[in-house]
Coordinates of C-alpha atoms in Angstrom, one line a residue:
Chain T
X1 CA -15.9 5.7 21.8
X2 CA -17.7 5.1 18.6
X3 CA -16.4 2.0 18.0
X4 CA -18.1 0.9 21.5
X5 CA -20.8 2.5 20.5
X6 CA -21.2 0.5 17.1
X7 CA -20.9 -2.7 19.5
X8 CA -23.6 -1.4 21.7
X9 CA -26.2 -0.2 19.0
X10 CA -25.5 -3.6 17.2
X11 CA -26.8 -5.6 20.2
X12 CA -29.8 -3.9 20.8
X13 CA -30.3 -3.6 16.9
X14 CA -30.4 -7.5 17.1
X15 CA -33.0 -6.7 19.8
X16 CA -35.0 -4.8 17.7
X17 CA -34.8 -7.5 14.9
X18 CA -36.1 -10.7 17.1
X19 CA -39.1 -8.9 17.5
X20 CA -39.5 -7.0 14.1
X21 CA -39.7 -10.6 12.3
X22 CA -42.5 -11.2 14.1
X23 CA -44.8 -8.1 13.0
X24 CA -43.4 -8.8 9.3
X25 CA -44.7 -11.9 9.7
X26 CA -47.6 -11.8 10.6
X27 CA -48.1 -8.7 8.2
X28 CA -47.1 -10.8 5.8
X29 CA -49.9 -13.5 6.0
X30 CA -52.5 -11.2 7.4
X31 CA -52.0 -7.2 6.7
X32 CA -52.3 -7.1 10.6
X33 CA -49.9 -4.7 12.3
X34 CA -50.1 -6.9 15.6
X35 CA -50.2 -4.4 18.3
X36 CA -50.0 -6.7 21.2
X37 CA -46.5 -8.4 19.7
X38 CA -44.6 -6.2 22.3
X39 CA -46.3 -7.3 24.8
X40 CA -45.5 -10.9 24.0
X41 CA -42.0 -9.6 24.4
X42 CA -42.6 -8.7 27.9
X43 CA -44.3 -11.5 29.2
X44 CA -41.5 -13.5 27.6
X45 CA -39.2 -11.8 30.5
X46 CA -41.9 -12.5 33.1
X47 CA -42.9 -15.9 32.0
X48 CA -39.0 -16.5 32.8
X49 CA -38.6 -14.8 35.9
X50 CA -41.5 -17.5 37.0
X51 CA -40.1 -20.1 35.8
X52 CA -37.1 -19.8 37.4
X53 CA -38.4 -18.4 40.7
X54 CA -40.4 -22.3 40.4
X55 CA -36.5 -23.5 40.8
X56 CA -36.4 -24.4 36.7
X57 CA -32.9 -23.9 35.5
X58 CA -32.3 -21.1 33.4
X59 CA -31.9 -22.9 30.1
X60 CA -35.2 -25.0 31.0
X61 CA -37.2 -21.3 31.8
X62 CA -36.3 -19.4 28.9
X63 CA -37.7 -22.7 26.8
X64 CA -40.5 -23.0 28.5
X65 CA -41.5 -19.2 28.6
X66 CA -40.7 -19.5 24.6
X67 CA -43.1 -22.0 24.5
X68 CA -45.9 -20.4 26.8
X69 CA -45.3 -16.9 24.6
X70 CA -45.7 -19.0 21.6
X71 CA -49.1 -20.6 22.8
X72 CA -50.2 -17.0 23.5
X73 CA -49.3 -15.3 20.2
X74 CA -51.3 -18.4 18.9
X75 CA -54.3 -17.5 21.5
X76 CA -54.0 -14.0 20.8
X77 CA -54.9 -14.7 17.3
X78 CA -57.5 -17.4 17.6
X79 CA -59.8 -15.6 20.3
X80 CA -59.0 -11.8 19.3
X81 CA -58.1 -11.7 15.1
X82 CA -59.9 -14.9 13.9
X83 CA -63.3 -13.4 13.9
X84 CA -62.8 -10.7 12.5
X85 CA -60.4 -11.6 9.6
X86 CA -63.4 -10.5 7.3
X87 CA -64.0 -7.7 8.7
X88 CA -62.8 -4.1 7.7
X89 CA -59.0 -3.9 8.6
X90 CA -59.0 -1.0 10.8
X91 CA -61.2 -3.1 13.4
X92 CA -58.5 -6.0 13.2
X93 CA -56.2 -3.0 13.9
X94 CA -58.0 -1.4 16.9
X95 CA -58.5 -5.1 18.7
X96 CA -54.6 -5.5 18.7
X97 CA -54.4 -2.0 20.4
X98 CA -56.8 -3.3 22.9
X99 CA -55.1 -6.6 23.5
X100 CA -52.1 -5.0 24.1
X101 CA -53.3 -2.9 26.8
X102 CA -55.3 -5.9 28.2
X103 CA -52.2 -8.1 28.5
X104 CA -50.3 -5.4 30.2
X105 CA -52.5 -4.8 32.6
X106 CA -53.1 -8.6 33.0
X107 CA -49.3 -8.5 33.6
X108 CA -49.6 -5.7 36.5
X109 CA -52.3 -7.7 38.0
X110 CA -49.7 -11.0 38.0
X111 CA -46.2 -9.4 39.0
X112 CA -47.3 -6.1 40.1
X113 CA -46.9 -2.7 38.2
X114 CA -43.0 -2.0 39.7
X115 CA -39.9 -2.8 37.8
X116 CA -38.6 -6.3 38.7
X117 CA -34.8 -7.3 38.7
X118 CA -33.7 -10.5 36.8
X119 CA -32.9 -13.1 38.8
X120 CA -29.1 -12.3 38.8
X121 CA -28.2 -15.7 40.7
X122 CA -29.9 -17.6 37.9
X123 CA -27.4 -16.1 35.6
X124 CA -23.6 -17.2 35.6
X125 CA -20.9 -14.8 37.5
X126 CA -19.3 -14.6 34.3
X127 CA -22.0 -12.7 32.0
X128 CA -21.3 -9.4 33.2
X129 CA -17.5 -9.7 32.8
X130 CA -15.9 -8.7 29.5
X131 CA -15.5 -11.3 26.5
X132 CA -13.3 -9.3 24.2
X133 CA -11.3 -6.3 24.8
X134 CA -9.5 -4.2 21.8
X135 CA -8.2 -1.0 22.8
X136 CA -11.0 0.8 24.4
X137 CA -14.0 -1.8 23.0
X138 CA -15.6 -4.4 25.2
X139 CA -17.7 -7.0 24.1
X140 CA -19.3 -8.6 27.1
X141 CA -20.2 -12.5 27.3
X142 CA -23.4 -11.0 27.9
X143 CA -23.8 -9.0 24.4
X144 CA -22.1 -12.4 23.5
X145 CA -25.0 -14.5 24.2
X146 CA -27.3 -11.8 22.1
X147 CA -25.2 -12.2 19.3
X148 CA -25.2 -15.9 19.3
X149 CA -28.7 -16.2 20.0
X150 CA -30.1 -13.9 17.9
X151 CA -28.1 -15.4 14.9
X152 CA -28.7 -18.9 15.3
X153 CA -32.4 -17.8 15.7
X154 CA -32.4 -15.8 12.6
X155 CA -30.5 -18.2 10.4
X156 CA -32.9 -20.7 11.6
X157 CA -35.8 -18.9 10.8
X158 CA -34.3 -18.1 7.3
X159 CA -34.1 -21.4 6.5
X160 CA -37.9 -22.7 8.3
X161 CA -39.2 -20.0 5.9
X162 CA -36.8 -20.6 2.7
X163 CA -36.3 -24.7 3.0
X164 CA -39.4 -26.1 4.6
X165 CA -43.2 -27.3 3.3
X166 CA -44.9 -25.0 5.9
X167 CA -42.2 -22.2 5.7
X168 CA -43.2 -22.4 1.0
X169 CA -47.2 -22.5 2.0
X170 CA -46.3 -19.3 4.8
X171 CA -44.3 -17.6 1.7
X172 CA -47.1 -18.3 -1.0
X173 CA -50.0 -17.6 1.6
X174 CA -48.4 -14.1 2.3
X175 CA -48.6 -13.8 -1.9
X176 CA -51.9 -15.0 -2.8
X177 CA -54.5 -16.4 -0.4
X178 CA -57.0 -17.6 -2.7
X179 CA -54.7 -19.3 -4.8
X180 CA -52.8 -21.3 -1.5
X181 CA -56.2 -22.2 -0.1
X182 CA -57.2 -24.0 -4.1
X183 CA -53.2 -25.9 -2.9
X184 CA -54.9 -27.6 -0.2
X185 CA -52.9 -25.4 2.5
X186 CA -55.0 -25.2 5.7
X187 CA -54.7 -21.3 5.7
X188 CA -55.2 -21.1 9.6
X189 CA -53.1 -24.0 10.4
X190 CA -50.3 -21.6 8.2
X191 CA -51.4 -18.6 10.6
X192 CA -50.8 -19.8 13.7
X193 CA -47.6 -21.0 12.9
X194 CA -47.0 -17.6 12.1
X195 CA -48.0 -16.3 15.3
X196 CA -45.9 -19.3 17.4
X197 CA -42.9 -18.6 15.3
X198 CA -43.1 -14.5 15.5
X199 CA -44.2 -15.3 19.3
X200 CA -41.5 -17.1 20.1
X201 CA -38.6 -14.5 18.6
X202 CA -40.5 -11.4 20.2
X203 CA -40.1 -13.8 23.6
X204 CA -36.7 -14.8 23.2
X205 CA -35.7 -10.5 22.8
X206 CA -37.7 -9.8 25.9
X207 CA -35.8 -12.5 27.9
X208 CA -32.3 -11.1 26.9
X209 CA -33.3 -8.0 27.4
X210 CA -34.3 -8.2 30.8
X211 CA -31.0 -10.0 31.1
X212 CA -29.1 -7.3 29.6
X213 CA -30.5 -4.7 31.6
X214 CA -31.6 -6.3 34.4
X215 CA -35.1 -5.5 34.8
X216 CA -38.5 -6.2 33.7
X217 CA -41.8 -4.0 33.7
X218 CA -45.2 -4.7 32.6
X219 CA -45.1 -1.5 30.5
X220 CA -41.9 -2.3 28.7
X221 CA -43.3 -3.9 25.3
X222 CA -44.6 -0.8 24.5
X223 CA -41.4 1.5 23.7
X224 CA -39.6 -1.6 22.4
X225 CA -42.8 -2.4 19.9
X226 CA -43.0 0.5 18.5
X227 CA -39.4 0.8 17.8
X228 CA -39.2 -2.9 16.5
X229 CA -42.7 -1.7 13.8
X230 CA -40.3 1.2 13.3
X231 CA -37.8 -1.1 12.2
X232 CA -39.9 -3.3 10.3
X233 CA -41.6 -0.6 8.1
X234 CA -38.1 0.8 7.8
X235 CA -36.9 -2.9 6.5
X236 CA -39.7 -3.1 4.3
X237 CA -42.6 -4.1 6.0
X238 CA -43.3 -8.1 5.2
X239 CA -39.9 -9.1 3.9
X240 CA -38.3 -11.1 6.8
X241 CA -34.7 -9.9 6.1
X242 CA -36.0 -6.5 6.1
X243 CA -36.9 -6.7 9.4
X244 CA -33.5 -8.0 10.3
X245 CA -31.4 -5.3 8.8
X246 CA -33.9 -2.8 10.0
X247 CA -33.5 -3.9 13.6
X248 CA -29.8 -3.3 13.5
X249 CA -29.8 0.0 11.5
X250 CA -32.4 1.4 14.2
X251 CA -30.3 0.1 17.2
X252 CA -27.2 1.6 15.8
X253 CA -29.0 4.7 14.7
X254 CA -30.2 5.2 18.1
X255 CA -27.0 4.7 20.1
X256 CA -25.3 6.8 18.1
X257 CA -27.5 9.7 18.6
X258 CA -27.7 9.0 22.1
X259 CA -23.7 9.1 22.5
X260 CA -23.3 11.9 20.1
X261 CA -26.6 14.1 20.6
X262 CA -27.5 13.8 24.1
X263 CA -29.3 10.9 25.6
X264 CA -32.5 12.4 25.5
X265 CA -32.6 12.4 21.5
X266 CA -32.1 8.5 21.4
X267 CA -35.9 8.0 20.5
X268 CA -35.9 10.8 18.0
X269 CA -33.1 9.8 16.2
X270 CA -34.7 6.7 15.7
X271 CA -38.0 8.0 14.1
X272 CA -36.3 10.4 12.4
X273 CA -34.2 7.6 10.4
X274 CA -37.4 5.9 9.8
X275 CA -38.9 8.7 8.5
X276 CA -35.9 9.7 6.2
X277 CA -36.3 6.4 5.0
X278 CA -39.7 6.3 4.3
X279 CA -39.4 9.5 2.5
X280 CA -37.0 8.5 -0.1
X281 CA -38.1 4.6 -0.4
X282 CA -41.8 4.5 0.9
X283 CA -41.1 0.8 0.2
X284 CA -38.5 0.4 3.1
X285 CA -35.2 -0.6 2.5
X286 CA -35.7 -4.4 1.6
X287 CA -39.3 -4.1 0.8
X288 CA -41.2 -4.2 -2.4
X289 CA -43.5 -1.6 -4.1
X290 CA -46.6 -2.6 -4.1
X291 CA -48.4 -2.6 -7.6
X292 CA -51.7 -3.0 -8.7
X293 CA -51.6 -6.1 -11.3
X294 CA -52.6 -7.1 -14.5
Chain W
X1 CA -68.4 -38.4 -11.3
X2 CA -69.5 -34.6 -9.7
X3 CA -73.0 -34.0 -9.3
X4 CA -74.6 -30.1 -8.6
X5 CA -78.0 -29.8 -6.9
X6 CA -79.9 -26.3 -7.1
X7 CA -76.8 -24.9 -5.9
X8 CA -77.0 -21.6 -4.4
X9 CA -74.1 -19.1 -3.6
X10 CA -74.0 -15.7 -2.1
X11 CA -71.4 -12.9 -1.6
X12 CA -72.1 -10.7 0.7
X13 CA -75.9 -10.2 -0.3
X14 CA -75.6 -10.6 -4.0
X15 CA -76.7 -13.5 -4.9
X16 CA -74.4 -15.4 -7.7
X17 CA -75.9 -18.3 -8.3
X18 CA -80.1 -19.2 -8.3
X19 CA -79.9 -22.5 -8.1
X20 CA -77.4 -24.4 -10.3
X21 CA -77.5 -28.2 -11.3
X22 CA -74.8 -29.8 -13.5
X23 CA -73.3 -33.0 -13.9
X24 CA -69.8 -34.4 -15.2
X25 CA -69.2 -37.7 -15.9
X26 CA -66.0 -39.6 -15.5
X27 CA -63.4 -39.1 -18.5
X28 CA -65.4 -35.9 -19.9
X29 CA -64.6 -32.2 -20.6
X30 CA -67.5 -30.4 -20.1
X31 CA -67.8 -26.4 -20.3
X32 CA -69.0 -23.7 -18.9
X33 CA -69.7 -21.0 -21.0
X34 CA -71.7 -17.6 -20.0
X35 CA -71.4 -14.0 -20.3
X36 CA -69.1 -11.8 -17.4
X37 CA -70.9 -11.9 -14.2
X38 CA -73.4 -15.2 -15.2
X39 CA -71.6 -17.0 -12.4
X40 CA -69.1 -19.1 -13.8
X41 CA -66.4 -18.5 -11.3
X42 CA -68.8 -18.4 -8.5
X43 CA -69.8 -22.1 -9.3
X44 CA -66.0 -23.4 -9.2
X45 CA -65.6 -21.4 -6.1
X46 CA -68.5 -23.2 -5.1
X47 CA -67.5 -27.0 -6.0
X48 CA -64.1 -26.2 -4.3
X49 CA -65.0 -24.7 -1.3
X50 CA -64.2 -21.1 -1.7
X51 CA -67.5 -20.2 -1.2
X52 CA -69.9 -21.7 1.0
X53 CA -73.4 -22.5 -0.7
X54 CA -76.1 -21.3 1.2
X55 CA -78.6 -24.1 -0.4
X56 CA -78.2 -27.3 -2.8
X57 CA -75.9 -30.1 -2.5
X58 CA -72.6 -30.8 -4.2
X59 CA -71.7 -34.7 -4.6
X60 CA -68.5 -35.9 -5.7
X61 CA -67.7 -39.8 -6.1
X62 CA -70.6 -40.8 -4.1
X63 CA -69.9 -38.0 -1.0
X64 CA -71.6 -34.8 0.2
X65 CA -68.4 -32.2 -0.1
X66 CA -71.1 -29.0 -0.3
X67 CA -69.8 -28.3 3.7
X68 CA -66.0 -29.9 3.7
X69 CA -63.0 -27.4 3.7
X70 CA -60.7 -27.0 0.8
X71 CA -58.3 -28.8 2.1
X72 CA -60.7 -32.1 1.9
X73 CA -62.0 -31.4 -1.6
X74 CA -58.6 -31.2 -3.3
X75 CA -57.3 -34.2 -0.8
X76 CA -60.5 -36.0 -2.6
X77 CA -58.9 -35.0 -5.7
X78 CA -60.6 -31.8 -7.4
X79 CA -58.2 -29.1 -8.3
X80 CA -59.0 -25.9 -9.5
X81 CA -57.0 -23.3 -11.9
X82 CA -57.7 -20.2 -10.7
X83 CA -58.9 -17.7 -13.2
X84 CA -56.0 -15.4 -13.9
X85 CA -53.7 -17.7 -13.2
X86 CA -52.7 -16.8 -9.2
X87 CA -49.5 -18.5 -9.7
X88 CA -47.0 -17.4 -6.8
X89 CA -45.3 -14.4 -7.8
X90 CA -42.1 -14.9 -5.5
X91 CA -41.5 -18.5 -5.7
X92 CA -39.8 -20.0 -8.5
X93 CA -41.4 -22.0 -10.7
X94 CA -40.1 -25.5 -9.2
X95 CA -41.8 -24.3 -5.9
X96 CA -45.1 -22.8 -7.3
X97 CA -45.5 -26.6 -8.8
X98 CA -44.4 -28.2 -5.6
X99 CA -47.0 -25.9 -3.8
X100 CA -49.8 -28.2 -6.2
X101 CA -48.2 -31.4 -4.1
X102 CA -48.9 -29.7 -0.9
X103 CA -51.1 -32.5 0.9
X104 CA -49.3 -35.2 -0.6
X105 CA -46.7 -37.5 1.2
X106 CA -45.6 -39.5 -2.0
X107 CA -42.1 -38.6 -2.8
X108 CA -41.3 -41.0 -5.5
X109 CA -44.9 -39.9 -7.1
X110 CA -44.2 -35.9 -6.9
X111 CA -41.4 -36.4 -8.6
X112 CA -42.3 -38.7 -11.4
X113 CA -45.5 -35.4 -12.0
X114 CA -43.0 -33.1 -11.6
X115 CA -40.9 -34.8 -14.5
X116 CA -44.8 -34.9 -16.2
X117 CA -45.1 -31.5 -15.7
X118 CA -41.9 -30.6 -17.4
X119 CA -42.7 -33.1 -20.4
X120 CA -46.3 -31.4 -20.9
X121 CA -44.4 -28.2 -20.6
X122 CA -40.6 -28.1 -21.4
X123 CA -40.7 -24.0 -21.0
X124 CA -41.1 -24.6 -17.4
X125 CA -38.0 -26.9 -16.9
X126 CA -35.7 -24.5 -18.5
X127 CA -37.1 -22.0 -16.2
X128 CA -37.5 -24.0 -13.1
X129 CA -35.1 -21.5 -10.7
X130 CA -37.0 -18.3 -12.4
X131 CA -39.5 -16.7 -9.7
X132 CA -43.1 -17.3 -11.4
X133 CA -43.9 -13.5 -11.8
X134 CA -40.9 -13.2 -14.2
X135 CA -42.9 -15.7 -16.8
X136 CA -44.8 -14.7 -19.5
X137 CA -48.8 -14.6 -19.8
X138 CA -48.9 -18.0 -21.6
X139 CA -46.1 -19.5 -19.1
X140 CA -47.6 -18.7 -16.1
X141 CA -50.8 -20.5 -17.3
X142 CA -49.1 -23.7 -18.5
X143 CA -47.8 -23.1 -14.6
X144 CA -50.9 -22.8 -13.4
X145 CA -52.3 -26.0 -14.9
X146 CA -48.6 -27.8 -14.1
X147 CA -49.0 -26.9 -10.8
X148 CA -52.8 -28.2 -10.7
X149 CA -51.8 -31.5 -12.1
X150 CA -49.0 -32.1 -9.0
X151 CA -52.2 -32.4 -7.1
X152 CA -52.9 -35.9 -9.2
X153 CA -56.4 -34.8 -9.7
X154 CA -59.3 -36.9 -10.3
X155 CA -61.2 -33.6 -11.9
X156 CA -59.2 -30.5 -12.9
X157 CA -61.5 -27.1 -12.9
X158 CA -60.2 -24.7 -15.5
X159 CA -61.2 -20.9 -15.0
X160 CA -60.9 -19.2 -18.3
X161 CA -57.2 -20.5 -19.2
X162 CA -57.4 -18.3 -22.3
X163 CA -58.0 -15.2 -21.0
X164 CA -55.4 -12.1 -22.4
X165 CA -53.6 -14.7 -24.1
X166 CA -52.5 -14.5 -28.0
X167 CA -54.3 -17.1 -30.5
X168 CA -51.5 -19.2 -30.9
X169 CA -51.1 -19.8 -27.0
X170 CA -54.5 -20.6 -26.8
X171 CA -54.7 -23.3 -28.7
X172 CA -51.2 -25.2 -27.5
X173 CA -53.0 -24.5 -24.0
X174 CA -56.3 -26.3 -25.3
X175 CA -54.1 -29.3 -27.3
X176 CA -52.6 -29.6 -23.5
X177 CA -56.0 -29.6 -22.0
X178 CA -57.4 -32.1 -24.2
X179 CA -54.0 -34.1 -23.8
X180 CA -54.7 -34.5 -19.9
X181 CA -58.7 -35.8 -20.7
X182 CA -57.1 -38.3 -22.2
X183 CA -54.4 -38.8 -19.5
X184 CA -57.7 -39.4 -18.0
X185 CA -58.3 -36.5 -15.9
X186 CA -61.8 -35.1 -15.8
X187 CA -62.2 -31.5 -16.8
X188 CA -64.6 -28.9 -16.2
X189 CA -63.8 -25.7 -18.3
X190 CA -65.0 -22.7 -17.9
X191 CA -64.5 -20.0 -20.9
X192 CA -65.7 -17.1 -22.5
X193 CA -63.8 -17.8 -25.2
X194 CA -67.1 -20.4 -26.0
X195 CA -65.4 -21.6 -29.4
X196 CA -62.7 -22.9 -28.5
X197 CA -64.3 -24.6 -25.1
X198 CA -67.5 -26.0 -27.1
X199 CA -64.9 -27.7 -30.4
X200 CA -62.8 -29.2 -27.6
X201 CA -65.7 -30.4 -24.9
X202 CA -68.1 -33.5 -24.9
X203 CA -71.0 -31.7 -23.2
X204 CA -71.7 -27.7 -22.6
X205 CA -73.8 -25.6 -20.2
X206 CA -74.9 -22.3 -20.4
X207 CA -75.2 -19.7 -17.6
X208 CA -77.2 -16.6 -17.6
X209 CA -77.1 -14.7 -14.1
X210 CA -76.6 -17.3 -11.9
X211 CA -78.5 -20.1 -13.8
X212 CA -78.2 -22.9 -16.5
X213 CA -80.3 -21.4 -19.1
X214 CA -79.5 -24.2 -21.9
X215 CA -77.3 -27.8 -22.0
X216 CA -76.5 -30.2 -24.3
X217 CA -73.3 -32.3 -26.5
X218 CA -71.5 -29.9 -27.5
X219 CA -71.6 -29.9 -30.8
X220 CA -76.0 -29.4 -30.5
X221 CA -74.4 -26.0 -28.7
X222 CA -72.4 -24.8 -31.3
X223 CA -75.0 -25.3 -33.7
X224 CA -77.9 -23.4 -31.8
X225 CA -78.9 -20.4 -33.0
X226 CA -79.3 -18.8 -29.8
X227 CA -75.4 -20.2 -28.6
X228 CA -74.5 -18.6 -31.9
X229 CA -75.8 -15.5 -31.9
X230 CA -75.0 -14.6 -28.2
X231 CA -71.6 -16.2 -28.0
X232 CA -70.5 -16.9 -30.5
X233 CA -71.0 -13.8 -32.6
X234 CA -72.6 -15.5 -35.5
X235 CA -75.7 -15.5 -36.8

């Protein structure tokens, strides 16, 4: 029982993760807490339930939604938080709550306002079956694929921000803007990477997801952003591995109060780790305290 | 080499600068010296693109830069070192200087500056793996200026490169100046520290709320009695 539980709250902590590295991210470069980032996550799912309803293979779909939720995070930015990236933060902050509830409703007005099913004959006959069995624990080839996926895509991201030119001018733009502007380093240019790489993640959780649970609504970004900015202030908010471990502490956190509570409770266990969290470390768990220099 | 018009600069609705004209010539030093607030940093902001002038004209090498991005002015070579350093906290110190080579493509020539930067400054070698924020006052200017130089720059602005640091720092920091002039790298310093700027520059300006109230060799500056009494504390 608990053991099955740990293997359940892992794979939607790895959930919570994909899509918490993209608000660190971007609240990294630009102090934004991106509202609409769970929304990106949805339209991830829909974008691939297009795709494949076009007759794309499912490899070729989830790509190309990727890609189209990338060029939206990147849109997003440019016609909604560019402006106004001189402008007091709390307007920054109240656009993204609008564009969030402007994409979801764009997003009713496309694919309708009922839950959707994934596309189970896009998916091989296999996914649903188990993988491993030990005792009583089953892994399925389905929490399988999360796993996979969402490591690869973390340990590439690790190493895009650790090992690469624009991953150094994202990590010194985060630290000092003047001074990586004086560098030379087109600060937008750095931006909207941010946004296509945080985009791309958030897109990539809402297509397994909706894989995993088989089914897709315009409203689900909502729930699952707030959690994954749970888990990113809980991380730390703007340190990349915070986000990660924050994810998968929230996931877990939450299935076990939802097996040993009552289901009910799963959301409230959640905030209320966060908030014991915050309590004793304001700074999140990976995160850094923030002091006023010399 | 850089040429100022009646350079005006704004933020928000203060005006920092009324009008500013300065010129450096290839090969000098030249300083900036002024009280707080007389616009010094406003006018490097200016030259590198930090702040957009709302009038006058800023020529370097023969071409308008008072409207081109950052990006272009330090591709054209002008480099600026922040005042207070704004080295990169949470990169070590190999990647803060590597952050200086940012728009250039020249492996073999980063790496022949890096090896410079090292010679100029042998603390920063043994600490190459150290984050910058863990360095010392003094280091993390001498990585400021290393990581200026990795942009091979034609005309390095200096923003008070003395500031909280002890007397003995200050003046390995302005033998290391003087060194790259004679690398042959332009300089334009700004200091408050006027002393030390004027015995080590060839010409000096002085700023007074946003404009050049006297110019001159510097040595005519350090010998005026105005210069003297207002910054230099002697009478």
């Amino acid at each position: 029982m608990l053991e099955q539980q740990l293997v359940n709250g892992f794979t939607l902590g790895l959930i919570y993760a994909l899509i918490a590295v993209g608000y660190t991210m971007v609240y990294g470069v630009i102090e934004l807490i991106n509202f609409a980032h769970g929304e990106i996550y949805m339209l991830g799912a829909f974008l691939t339930l297009s795709f494949i309803s076009m007759g794309l293979p499912l490899p070729l779909a989830v790509v190309l939604a990727m890609l189209a939720a990338a060029a939206i995070g990147v849109l997003l930015d440019i016609v909604a938080y560019r402006p106004l990236r001189e402008a007091p933060r709390l307007a920054a902050l109240i656009t993204a709550i609008g564009m969030s509830i402007f994409l979801q409703n764009l997003a009713m007005i496309i694919w309708g306002s009922r839950p959707l099913p994934f596309p189970r004959q896009a998916l091989p006959a296999f996914f649903s079956e188990p993988a491993l069995t030990f005792s009583d624990v089953t892994i399925s080839w389905m929490q399988m694929l999360i796993y996979a996926v969402a490591v690869v895509l973390m340990v590439g991201l690790n190493l895009v921000i650790t090992k690469t030119r624009v991953g150094t001018a994202m990590r010194a733009l985060a630290q000092n803007q003047t001074a990586a502007a004086l560098m030379g380093i087109n600060v937008n240019r750095v931006i909207t990477f941010t946004f296509a790489l945080g985009s791309a993640m958030g897109a990539m959780a809402g297509i397994m997801v909706s894989m995993y649970y088989n089914t897709m609504y315009p409203t689900m970004g909502y729930l699952a952003g707030v959690k994954a900015f749970a888990a990113a202030v809980l991380g730390g908010i703007g340190s990349v591995p915070g986000a990660m471990l924050g994810g998968v502490v929230l996931g877990i956190a939450e299935t076990l109060g939802a097996g040993y509570l009552s289901s009910p409770y799963r959301d409230g266990v959640a905030y209320a780790v966060m908030i014991l969290v915050i309590i004793f470390r304001p700074s999140g768990l990976l995160g850094r305290a923030v002091t006023e220099k010399a | 080499m850089l040429k100022l018009t009646d350079v005006a600069s704004y933020y928000g609705n203060i005006q920092a600068l009324k009008g500013v004209s300065l010129h450096i010539g290839q090969g000098e030093i030249v300083t900036l010296i002024g009280a707080n607030g007389a616009g010094k940093t406003t006018t490097l902001m200016s030259i590198s693109g930090v702040v957009q002038p709302k009038q006058g004209r800023i020529v370097f090498l023969g071409e308008d830069i008072t409207r081109l991005s950052t990006e272009r002015i330090v591709s054209l070579g002008i480099t600026q070192v922040p005042e207070g350093r704004m080295i990169f906290p949470r990169l070590t110190v190999r990647e803060n200087l590597l952050m200086g080579a940012y728009l250039r493509k020249d492996k073999a020539g980063i790496r022949e500056d890096e090896e410079h930067a090292y010679t100029l400054f042998p603390v920063l070698r043994e600490r190459r793996t150290q984050m910058g924020g863990t360095l010392s006052g003094g280091e993390q200017q001498m990585l400021a200026i290393g990581r200026a130089l990795l942009a091979r720059p034609k005309l390095l602005l200096l923003d008070e490169p003395s500031l909280g640091l002890a007397p003995l720092v200050v003046e390995n920091i302005f033998e290391i100046i003087e060194q790259i002039n004679k690398d042959g790298v332009t300089v334009l310093l700004v200091e408050q520290n006027a002393q030390m700027a004027l015995q080590i520059a060839h010409r000096g300006y002085v700023l007074e709320t946003g404009r050049v109230t006297l110019e001159g060799p510097a040595s005519d500056l350090l010998n005026d009695p105005k210069v003297r009494s207002a910054y230099l504390g002697l009478d």
